[in-house]
Short mmCIF file of C-alpha atoms in Angstrom, two decimals:
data_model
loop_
_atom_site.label_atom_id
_atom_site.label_comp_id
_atom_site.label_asym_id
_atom_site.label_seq_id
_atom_site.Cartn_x
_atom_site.Cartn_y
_atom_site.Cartn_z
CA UNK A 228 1.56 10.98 -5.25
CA UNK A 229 4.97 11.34 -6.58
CA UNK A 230 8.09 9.52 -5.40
CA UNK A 231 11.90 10.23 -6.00
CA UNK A 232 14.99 8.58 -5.79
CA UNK A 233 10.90 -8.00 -17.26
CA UNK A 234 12.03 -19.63 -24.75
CA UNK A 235 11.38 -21.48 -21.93
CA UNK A 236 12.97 -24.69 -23.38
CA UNK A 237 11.84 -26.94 -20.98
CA UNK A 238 12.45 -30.40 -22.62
CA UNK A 239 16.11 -31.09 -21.58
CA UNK A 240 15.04 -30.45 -18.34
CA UNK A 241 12.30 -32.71 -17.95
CA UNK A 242 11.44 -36.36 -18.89
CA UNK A 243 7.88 -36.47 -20.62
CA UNK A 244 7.02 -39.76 -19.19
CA UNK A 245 7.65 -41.77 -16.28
CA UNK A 246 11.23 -43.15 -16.31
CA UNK A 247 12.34 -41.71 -13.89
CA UNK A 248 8.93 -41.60 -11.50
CA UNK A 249 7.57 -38.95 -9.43
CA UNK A 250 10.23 -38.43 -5.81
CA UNK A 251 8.35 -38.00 -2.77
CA UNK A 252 8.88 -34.51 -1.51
CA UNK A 253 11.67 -34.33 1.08
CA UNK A 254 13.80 -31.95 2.92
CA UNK A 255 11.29 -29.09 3.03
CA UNK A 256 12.68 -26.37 4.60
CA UNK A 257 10.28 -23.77 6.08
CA UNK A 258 12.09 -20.75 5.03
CA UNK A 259 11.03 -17.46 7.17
CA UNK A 260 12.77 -15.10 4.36
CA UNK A 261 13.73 -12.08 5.82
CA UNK A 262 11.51 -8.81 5.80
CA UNK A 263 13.90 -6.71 2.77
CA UNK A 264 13.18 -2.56 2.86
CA UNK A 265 10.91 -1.53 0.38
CA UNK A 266 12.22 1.25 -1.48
CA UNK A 267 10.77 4.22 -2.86
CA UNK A 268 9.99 3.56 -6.92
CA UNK A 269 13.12 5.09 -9.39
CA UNK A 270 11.58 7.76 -11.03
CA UNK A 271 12.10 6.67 -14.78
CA UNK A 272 11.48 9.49 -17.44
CA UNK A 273 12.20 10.89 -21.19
CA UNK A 274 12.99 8.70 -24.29
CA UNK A 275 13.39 4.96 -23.68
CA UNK A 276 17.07 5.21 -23.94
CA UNK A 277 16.76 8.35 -21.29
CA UNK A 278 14.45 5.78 -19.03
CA UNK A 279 16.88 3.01 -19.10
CA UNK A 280 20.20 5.27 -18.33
CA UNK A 281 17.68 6.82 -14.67
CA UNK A 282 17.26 2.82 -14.16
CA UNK A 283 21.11 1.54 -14.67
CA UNK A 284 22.12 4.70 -12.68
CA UNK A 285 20.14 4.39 -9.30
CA UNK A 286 21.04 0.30 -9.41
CA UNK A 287 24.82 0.55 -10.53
CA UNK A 288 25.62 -1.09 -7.39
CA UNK A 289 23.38 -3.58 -7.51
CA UNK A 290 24.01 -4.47 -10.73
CA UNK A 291 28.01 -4.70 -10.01
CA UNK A 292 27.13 -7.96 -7.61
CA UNK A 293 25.50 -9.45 -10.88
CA UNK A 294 28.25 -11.64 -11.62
CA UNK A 295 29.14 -13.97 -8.07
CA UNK A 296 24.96 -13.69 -8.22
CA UNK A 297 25.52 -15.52 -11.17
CA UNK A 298 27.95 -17.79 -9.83
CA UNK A 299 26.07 -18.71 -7.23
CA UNK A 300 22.69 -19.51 -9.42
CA UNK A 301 23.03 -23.56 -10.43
CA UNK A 302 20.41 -23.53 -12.88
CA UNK A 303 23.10 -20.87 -14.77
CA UNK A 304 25.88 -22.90 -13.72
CA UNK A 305 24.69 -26.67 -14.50
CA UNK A 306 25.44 -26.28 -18.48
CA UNK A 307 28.58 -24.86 -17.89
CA UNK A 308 31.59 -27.49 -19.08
CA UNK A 309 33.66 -28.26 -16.14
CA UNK A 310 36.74 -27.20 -18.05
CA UNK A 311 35.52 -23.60 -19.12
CA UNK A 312 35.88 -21.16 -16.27
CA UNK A 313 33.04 -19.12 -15.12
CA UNK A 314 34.02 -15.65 -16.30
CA UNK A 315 34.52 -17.27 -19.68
CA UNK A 316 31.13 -19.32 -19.37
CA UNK A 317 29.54 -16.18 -18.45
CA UNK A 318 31.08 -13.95 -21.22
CA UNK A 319 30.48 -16.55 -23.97
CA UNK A 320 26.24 -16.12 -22.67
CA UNK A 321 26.36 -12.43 -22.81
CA UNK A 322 27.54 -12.28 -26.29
CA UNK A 323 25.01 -15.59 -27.52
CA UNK A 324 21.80 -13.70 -25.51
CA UNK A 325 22.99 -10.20 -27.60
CA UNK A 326 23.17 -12.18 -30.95
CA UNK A 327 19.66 -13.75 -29.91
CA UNK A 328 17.93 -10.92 -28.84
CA UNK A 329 19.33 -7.71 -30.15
CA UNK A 330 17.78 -8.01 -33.86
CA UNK A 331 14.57 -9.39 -32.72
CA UNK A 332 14.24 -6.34 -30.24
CA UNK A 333 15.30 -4.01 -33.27
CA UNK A 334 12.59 -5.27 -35.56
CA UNK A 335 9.73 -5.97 -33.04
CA UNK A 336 10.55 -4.28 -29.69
CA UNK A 337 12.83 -1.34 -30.23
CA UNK A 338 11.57 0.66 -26.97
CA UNK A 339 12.95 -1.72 -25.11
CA UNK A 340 16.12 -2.57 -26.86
CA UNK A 341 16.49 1.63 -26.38
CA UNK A 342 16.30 1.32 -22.50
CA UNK A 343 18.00 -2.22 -22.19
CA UNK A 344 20.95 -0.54 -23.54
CA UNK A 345 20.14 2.76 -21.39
CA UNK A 346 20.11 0.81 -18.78
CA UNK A 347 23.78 -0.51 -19.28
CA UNK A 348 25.30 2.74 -20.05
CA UNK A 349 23.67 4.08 -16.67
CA UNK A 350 24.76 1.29 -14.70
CA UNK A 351 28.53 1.22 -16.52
CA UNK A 352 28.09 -2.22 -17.03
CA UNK A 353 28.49 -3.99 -20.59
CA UNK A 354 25.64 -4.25 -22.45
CA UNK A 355 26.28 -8.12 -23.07
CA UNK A 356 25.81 -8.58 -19.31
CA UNK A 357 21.85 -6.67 -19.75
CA UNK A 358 21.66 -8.90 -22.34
CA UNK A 359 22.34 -12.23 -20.74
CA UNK A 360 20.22 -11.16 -17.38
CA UNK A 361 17.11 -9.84 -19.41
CA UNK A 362 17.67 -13.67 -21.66
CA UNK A 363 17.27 -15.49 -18.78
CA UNK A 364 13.56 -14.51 -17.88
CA UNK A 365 13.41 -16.52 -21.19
CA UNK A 366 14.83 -19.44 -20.01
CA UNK A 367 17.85 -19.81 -22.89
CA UNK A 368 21.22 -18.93 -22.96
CA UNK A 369 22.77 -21.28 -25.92
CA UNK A 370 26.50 -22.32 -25.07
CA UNK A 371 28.20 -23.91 -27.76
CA UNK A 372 26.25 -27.25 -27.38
CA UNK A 373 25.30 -26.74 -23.81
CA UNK A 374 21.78 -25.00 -23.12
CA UNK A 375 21.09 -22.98 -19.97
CA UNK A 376 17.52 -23.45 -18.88
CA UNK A 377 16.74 -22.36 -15.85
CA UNK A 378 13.64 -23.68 -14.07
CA UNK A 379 10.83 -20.86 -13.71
CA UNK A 380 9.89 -19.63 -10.54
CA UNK A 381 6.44 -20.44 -8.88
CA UNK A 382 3.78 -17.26 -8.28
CA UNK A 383 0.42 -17.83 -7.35
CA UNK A 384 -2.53 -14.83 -8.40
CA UNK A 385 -6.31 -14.16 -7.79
CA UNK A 386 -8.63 -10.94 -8.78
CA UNK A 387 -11.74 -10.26 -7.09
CA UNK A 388 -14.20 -7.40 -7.64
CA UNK A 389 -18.21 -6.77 -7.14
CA UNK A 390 -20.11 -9.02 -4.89
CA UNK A 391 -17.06 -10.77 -4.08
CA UNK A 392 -14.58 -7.87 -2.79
CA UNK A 393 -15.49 -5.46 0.38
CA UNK A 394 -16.02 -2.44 -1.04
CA UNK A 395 -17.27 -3.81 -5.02
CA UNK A 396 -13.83 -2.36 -6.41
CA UNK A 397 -11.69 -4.67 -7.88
CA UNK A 398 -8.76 -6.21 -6.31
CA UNK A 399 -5.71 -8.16 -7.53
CA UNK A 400 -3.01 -10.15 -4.81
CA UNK A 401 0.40 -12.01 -6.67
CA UNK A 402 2.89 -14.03 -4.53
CA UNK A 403 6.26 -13.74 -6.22
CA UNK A 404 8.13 -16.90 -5.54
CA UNK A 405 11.43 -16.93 -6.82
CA UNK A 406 15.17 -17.99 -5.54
CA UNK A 407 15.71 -15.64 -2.63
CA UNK A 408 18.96 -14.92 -4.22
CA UNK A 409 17.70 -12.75 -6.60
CA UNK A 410 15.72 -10.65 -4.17
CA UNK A 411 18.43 -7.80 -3.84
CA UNK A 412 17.79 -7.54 -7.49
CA UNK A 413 14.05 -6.42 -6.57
CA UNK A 414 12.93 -2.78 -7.38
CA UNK A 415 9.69 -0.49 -7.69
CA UNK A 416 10.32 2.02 -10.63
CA UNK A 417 7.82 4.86 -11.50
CA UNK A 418 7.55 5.09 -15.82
CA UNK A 419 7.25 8.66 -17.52
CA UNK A 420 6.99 8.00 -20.71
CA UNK A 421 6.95 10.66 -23.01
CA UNK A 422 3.18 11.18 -24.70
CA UNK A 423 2.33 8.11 -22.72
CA UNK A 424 0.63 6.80 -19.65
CA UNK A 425 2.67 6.34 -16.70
CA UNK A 426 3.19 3.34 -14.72
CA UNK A 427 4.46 2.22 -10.90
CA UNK A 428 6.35 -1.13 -11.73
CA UNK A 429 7.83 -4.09 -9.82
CA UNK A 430 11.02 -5.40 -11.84
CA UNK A 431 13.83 -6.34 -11.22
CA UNK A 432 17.54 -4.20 -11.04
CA UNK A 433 18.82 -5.51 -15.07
CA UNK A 434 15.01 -6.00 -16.69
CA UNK A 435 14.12 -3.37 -18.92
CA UNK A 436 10.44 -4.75 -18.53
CA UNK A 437 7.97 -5.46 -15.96
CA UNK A 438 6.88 -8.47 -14.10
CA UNK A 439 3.86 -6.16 -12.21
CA UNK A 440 2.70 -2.83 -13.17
CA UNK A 441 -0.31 -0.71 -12.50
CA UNK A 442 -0.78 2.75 -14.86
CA UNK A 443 -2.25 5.90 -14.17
CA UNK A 444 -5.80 4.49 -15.81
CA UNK A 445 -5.96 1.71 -13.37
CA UNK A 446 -4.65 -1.25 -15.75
CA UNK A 447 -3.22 -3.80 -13.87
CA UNK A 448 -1.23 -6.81 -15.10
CA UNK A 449 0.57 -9.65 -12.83
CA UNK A 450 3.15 -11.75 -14.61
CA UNK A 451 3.22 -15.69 -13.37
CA UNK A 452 5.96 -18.28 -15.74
CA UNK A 453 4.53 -21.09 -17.61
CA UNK A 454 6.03 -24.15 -19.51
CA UNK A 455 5.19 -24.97 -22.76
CA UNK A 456 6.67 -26.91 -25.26
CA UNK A 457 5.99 -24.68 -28.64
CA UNK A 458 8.93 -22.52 -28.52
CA UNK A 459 9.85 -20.43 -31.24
CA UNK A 460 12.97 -18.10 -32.30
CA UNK A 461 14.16 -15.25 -29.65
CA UNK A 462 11.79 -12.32 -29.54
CA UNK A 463 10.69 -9.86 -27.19
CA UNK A 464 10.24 -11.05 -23.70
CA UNK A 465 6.49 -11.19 -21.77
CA UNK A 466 7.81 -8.80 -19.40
CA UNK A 467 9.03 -6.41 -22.26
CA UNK A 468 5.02 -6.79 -23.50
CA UNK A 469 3.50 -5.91 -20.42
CA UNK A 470 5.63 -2.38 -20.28
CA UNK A 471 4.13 -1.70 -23.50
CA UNK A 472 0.78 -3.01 -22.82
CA UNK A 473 1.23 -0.64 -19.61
CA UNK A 474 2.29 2.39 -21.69
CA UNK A 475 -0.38 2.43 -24.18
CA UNK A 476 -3.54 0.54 -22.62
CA UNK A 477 -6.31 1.15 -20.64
CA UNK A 478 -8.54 -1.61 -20.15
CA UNK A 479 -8.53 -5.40 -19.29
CA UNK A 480 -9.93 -5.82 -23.53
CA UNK A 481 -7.77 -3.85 -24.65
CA UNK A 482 -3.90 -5.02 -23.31
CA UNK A 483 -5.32 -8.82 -23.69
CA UNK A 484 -5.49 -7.78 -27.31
CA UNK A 485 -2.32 -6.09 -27.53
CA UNK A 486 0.09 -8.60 -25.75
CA UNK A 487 -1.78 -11.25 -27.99
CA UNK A 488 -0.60 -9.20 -30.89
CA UNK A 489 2.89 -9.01 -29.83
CA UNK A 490 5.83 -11.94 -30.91
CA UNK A 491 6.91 -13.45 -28.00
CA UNK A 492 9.70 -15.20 -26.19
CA UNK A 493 8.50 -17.33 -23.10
CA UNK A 494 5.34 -18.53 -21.85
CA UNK A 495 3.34 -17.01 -19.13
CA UNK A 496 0.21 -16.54 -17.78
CA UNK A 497 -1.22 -12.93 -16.58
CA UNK A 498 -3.62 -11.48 -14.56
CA UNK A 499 -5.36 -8.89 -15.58
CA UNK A 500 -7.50 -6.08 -13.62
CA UNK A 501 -8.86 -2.20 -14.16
CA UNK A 502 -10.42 0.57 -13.12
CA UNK A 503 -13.97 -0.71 -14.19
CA UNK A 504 -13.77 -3.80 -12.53
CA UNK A 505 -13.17 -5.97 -15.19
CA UNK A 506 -10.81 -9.10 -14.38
CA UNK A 507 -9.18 -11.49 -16.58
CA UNK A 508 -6.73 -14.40 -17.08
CA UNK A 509 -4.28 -13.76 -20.00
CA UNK A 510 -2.56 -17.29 -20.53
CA UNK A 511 0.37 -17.14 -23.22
CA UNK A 512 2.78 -19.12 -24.97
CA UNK A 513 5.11 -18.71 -28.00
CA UNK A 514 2.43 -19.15 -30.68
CA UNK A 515 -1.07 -19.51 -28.85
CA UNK A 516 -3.16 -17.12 -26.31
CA UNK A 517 -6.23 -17.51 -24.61
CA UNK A 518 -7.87 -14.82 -22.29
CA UNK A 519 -9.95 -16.31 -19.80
CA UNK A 520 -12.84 -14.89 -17.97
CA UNK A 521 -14.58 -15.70 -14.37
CA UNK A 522 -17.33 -18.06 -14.88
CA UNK A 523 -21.06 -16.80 -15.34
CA UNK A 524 -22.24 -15.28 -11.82
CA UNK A 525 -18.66 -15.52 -10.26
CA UNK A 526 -16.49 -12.32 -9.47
CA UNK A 527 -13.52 -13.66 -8.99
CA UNK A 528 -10.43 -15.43 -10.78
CA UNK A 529 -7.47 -17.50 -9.92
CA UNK A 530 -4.45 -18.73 -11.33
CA UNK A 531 -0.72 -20.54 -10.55
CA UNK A 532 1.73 -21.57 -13.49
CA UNK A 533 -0.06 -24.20 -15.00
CA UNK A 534 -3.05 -23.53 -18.08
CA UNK A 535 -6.60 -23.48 -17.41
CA UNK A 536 -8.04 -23.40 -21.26
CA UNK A 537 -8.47 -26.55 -23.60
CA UNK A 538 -6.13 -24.45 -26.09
CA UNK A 539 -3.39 -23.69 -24.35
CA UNK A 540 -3.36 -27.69 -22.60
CA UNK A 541 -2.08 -28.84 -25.81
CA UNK A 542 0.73 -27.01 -25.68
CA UNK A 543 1.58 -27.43 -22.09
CA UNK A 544 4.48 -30.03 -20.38
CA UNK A 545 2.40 -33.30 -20.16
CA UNK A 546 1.01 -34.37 -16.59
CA UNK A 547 3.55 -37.01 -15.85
CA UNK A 548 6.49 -34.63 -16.67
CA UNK A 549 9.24 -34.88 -14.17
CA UNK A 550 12.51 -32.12 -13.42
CA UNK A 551 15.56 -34.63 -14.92
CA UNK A 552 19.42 -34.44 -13.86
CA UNK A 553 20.10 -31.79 -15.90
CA UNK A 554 17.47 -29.70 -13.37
CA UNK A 555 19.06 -27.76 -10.43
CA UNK A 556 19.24 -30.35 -7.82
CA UNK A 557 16.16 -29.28 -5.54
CA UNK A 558 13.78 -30.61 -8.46
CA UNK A 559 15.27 -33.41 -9.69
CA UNK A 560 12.41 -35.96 -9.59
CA UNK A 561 9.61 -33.54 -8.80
CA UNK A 562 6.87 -33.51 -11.46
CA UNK A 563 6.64 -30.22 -12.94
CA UNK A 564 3.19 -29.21 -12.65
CA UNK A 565 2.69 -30.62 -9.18
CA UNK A 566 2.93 -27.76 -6.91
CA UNK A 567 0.80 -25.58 -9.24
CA UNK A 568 -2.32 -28.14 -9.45
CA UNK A 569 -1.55 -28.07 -5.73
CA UNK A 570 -1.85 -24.47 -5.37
CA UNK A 571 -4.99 -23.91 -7.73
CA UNK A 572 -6.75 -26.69 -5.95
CA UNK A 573 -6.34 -24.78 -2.54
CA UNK A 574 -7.42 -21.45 -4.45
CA UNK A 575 -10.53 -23.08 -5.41
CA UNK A 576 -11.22 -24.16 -1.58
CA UNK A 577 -10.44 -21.01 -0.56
CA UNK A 578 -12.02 -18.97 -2.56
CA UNK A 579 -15.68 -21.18 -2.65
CA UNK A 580 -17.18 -18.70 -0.02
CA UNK A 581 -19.52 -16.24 -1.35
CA UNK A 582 -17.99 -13.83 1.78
CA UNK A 583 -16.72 -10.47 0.07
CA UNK A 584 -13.02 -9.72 1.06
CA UNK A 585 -11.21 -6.79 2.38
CA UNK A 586 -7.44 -6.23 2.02
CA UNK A 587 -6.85 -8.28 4.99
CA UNK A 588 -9.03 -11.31 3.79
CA UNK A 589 -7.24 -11.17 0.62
CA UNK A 590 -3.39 -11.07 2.53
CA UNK A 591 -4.44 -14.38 4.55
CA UNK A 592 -5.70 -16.15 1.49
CA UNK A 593 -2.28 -15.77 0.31
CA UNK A 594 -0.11 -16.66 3.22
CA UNK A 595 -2.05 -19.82 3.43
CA UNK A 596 0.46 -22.42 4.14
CA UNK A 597 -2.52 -25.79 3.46
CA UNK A 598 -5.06 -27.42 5.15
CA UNK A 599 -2.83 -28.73 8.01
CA UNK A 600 -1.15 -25.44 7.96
CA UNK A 601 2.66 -26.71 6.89
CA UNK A 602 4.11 -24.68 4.69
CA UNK A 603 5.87 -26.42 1.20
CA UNK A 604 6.58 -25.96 -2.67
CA UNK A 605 3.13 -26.75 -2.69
CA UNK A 606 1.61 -23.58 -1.05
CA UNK A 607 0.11 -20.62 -1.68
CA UNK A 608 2.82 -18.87 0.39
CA UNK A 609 5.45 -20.88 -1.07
CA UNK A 610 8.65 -22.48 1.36
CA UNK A 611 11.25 -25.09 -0.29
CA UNK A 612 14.64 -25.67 -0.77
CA UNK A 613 14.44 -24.03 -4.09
CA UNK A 614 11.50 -21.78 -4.96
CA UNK A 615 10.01 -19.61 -1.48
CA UNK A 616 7.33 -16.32 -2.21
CA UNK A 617 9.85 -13.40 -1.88
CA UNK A 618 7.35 -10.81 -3.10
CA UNK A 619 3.69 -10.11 -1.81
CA UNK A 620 1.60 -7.41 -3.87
CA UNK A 621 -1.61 -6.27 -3.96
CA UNK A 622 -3.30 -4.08 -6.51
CA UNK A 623 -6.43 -1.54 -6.26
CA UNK A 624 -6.88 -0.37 -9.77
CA UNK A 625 -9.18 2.16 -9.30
CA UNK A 626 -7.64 3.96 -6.29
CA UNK A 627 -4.66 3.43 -8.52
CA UNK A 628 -2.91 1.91 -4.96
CA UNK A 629 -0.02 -0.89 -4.63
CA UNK A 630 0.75 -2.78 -1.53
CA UNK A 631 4.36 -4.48 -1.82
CA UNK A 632 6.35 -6.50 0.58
CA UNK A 633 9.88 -7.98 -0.15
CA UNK A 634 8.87 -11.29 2.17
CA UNK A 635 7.25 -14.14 2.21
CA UNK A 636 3.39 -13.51 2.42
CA UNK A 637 3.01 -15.32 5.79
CA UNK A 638 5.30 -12.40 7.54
CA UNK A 639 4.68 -9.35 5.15
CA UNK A 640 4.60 -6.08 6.04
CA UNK A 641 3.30 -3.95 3.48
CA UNK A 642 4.17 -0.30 1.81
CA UNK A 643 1.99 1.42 -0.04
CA UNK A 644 2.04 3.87 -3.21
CA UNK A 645 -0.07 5.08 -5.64
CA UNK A 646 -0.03 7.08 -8.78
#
């Protein structure tokens, strides 16, 4: 069917031991977000640099609110000197995230450096500013001696298939929790590639990569954040990885092996589905990955932001690490891998049944708001005063069908495409 119209330097943001002790959770909100229109995916096609300019032009408007978005965000904001206004603040980023990025991108990712600046001379927006918003998926922004690290969002993910999905065909769901803020930003776009595969993507307005994607072979990847603590030099970002995994791949074996091969800017942790049922867990960090698989005689697979393999553990924020001052004010206190060990504990629960599910099983396991039903920053369907699920998607790789609602997953109401 055819439609027509992306280094997470966590340690100054937390405290590796207990100084400042783990805050009691308070002043929960339960946010109802409301329902946003889905809209039909951009049709992206050509060269890279002909991809990006389709992108920048059908979000130009968008993209123009960029900058109060950006004064609004306080995990931008909180490094910026009281003295230095914002314009300046935020023009002194755009030019450090362009010095950062733009040779990496030339030497390792130059498809995407081609669209990132296609999708700046589309929008008729400077390319420093596609700079700075595609940096921050990476969590750095270097400001003289002040360091922008913005706390990654939440996301919860499972993958089902044989005995353990309705009709045997595999079946991915991802909660998207992020600061509702940003959800104008949200966007479907269709990639055409030239002498590649196409894709249907969820991104975002600015990102010249993709934090979900499904291709015309049934490849599905999921993008959920991560914090580790062995960050390297600015390269290409995850979400820049999973276009080209998207592009080029057909199988669960065969991107695993090709993000894995690709230098990388962030940490993450991916799932994984295609056409032939296979299912996987992709978990990443600057210099380690580790693919993980569903355990003997199981068919299905779950994951939140926190790591699941020995390997990656040892590069992971320690168990007592807390959000310091230096954290948007929401966190301050929290322990950093709370909600997620929350969240894969309730998977696990859930998910214990041998029952097979259907699309409608698989929507209420992810609008579960807990045992005693109260939603929180510690649920599946995600409500706080910081973090809240303002994406719900679902993937079926082999009828080559997404399911996407710009909500919370408690009140979605889905649209479908396919390729």
């Amino acid at each position: 069917m055819e439609f027509r119209v992306g280094v997470n330097t966590i340690p100054q943001y937390l405290d590796q031991g207990n100084q400042i002790g783990e805050m009691s959770v308070t002043a929960i909100r339960n946010v109802q977000l409301q329902e946003a229109q889905v809209e039909p995916p951009v049709v992206c096609e050509g060269t890279p640099h002909q991809m990006g300019c389709g992108q920048g032009a059908a979000v130009r408007r968008v993209l123009a609110t960029a900058p109060q978005t950006l004064k609004n965000l306080e995990a931008f904001c909180v490094s910026k000197p009281w003295w230095l206004p914002h314009e300046v603040f935020r023009r002194i980023a755009g030019r450090k995230s362009r010095q950062m990025l733009e040779s990496a991108l030339s030497e390792d990712f130059s498809v995407a450096r081609e669209r990132l600046h296609g999708i700046a001379a589309g929008a008729g927006v400077r390319v420093e500013e596609v700079y700075l918003l595609n940096a921050l998926e990476a969590m750095m922004c270097s400001v003289g001696e002040c360091t922008v690290t913005p706390p990654l969002g939440g996301c919860s993910a499972f993958a089902v298939r044989g005995a353990m999905a309705a009709t045997g065909e595999p079946i991915v769901a991802h909660n998207f929790d992020y600061l509702p803020l940003i959800q104008p930003f949200y966007m479907l776009r269709e990639s055409r590639p030239r002498d590649r595969l196409r894709s249907l993507e969820f991104t975002t307005a600015p990102m010249c990569g993709a934090v979900d994607g499904m291709n015309e072979a049934g490849l599905c990847i999921t993008y959920n954040y991560a914090y580790s603590t062995d960050n390297e030099q600015p390269s290409g970002l995850i979400s820049m990885a999973i276009s080209e995994a998207l592009q080029g791949c057909t199988t669960v074996t065969e991107a695993a092996e090709w993000i894995a091969s690709r230098p990388r800017w962030g940490s993450g942790v991916l799932m994984l589905a295609d056409a032939e049922g296979d299912i996987g867990s992709l978990e990443l960090s600057a210099t380690r990955t580790e693919l993980r698989r569903p355990q003997a005689g199981e068919d299905r697979i779950f994951h939140s932001n926190c790591y699941s393999t020995d390997v990656m553990r040892e590069v992971e924020v320690g168990p007592t690490a807390v959000f310091t001052s230096k954290a948007p004010s929401p966190l301050r206190g929290k322990r950093v891998l709370s909600s997620s060990e929350c969240r894969n504990a309730r998977f696990e629960r859930l998910l214990a049944s041998r029952s097979p599910l259907d699309a409608g099983a698989v929507t209420k396991v992810m609008s579960d708001h807990g045992e005693n039903g109260e939603p929180s920053s510690n649920t599946i369907c995600m409500h706080s005063d910081y973090w809240c699920t303002t994406a719900c998607l679902q993937f079926f790789p082999r009828r080559r069908q997404m399911r996407v609602a710009y909500s919370s997953a408690c009140g979605a109401q889905y649209e479908e495409f396919e390729l």
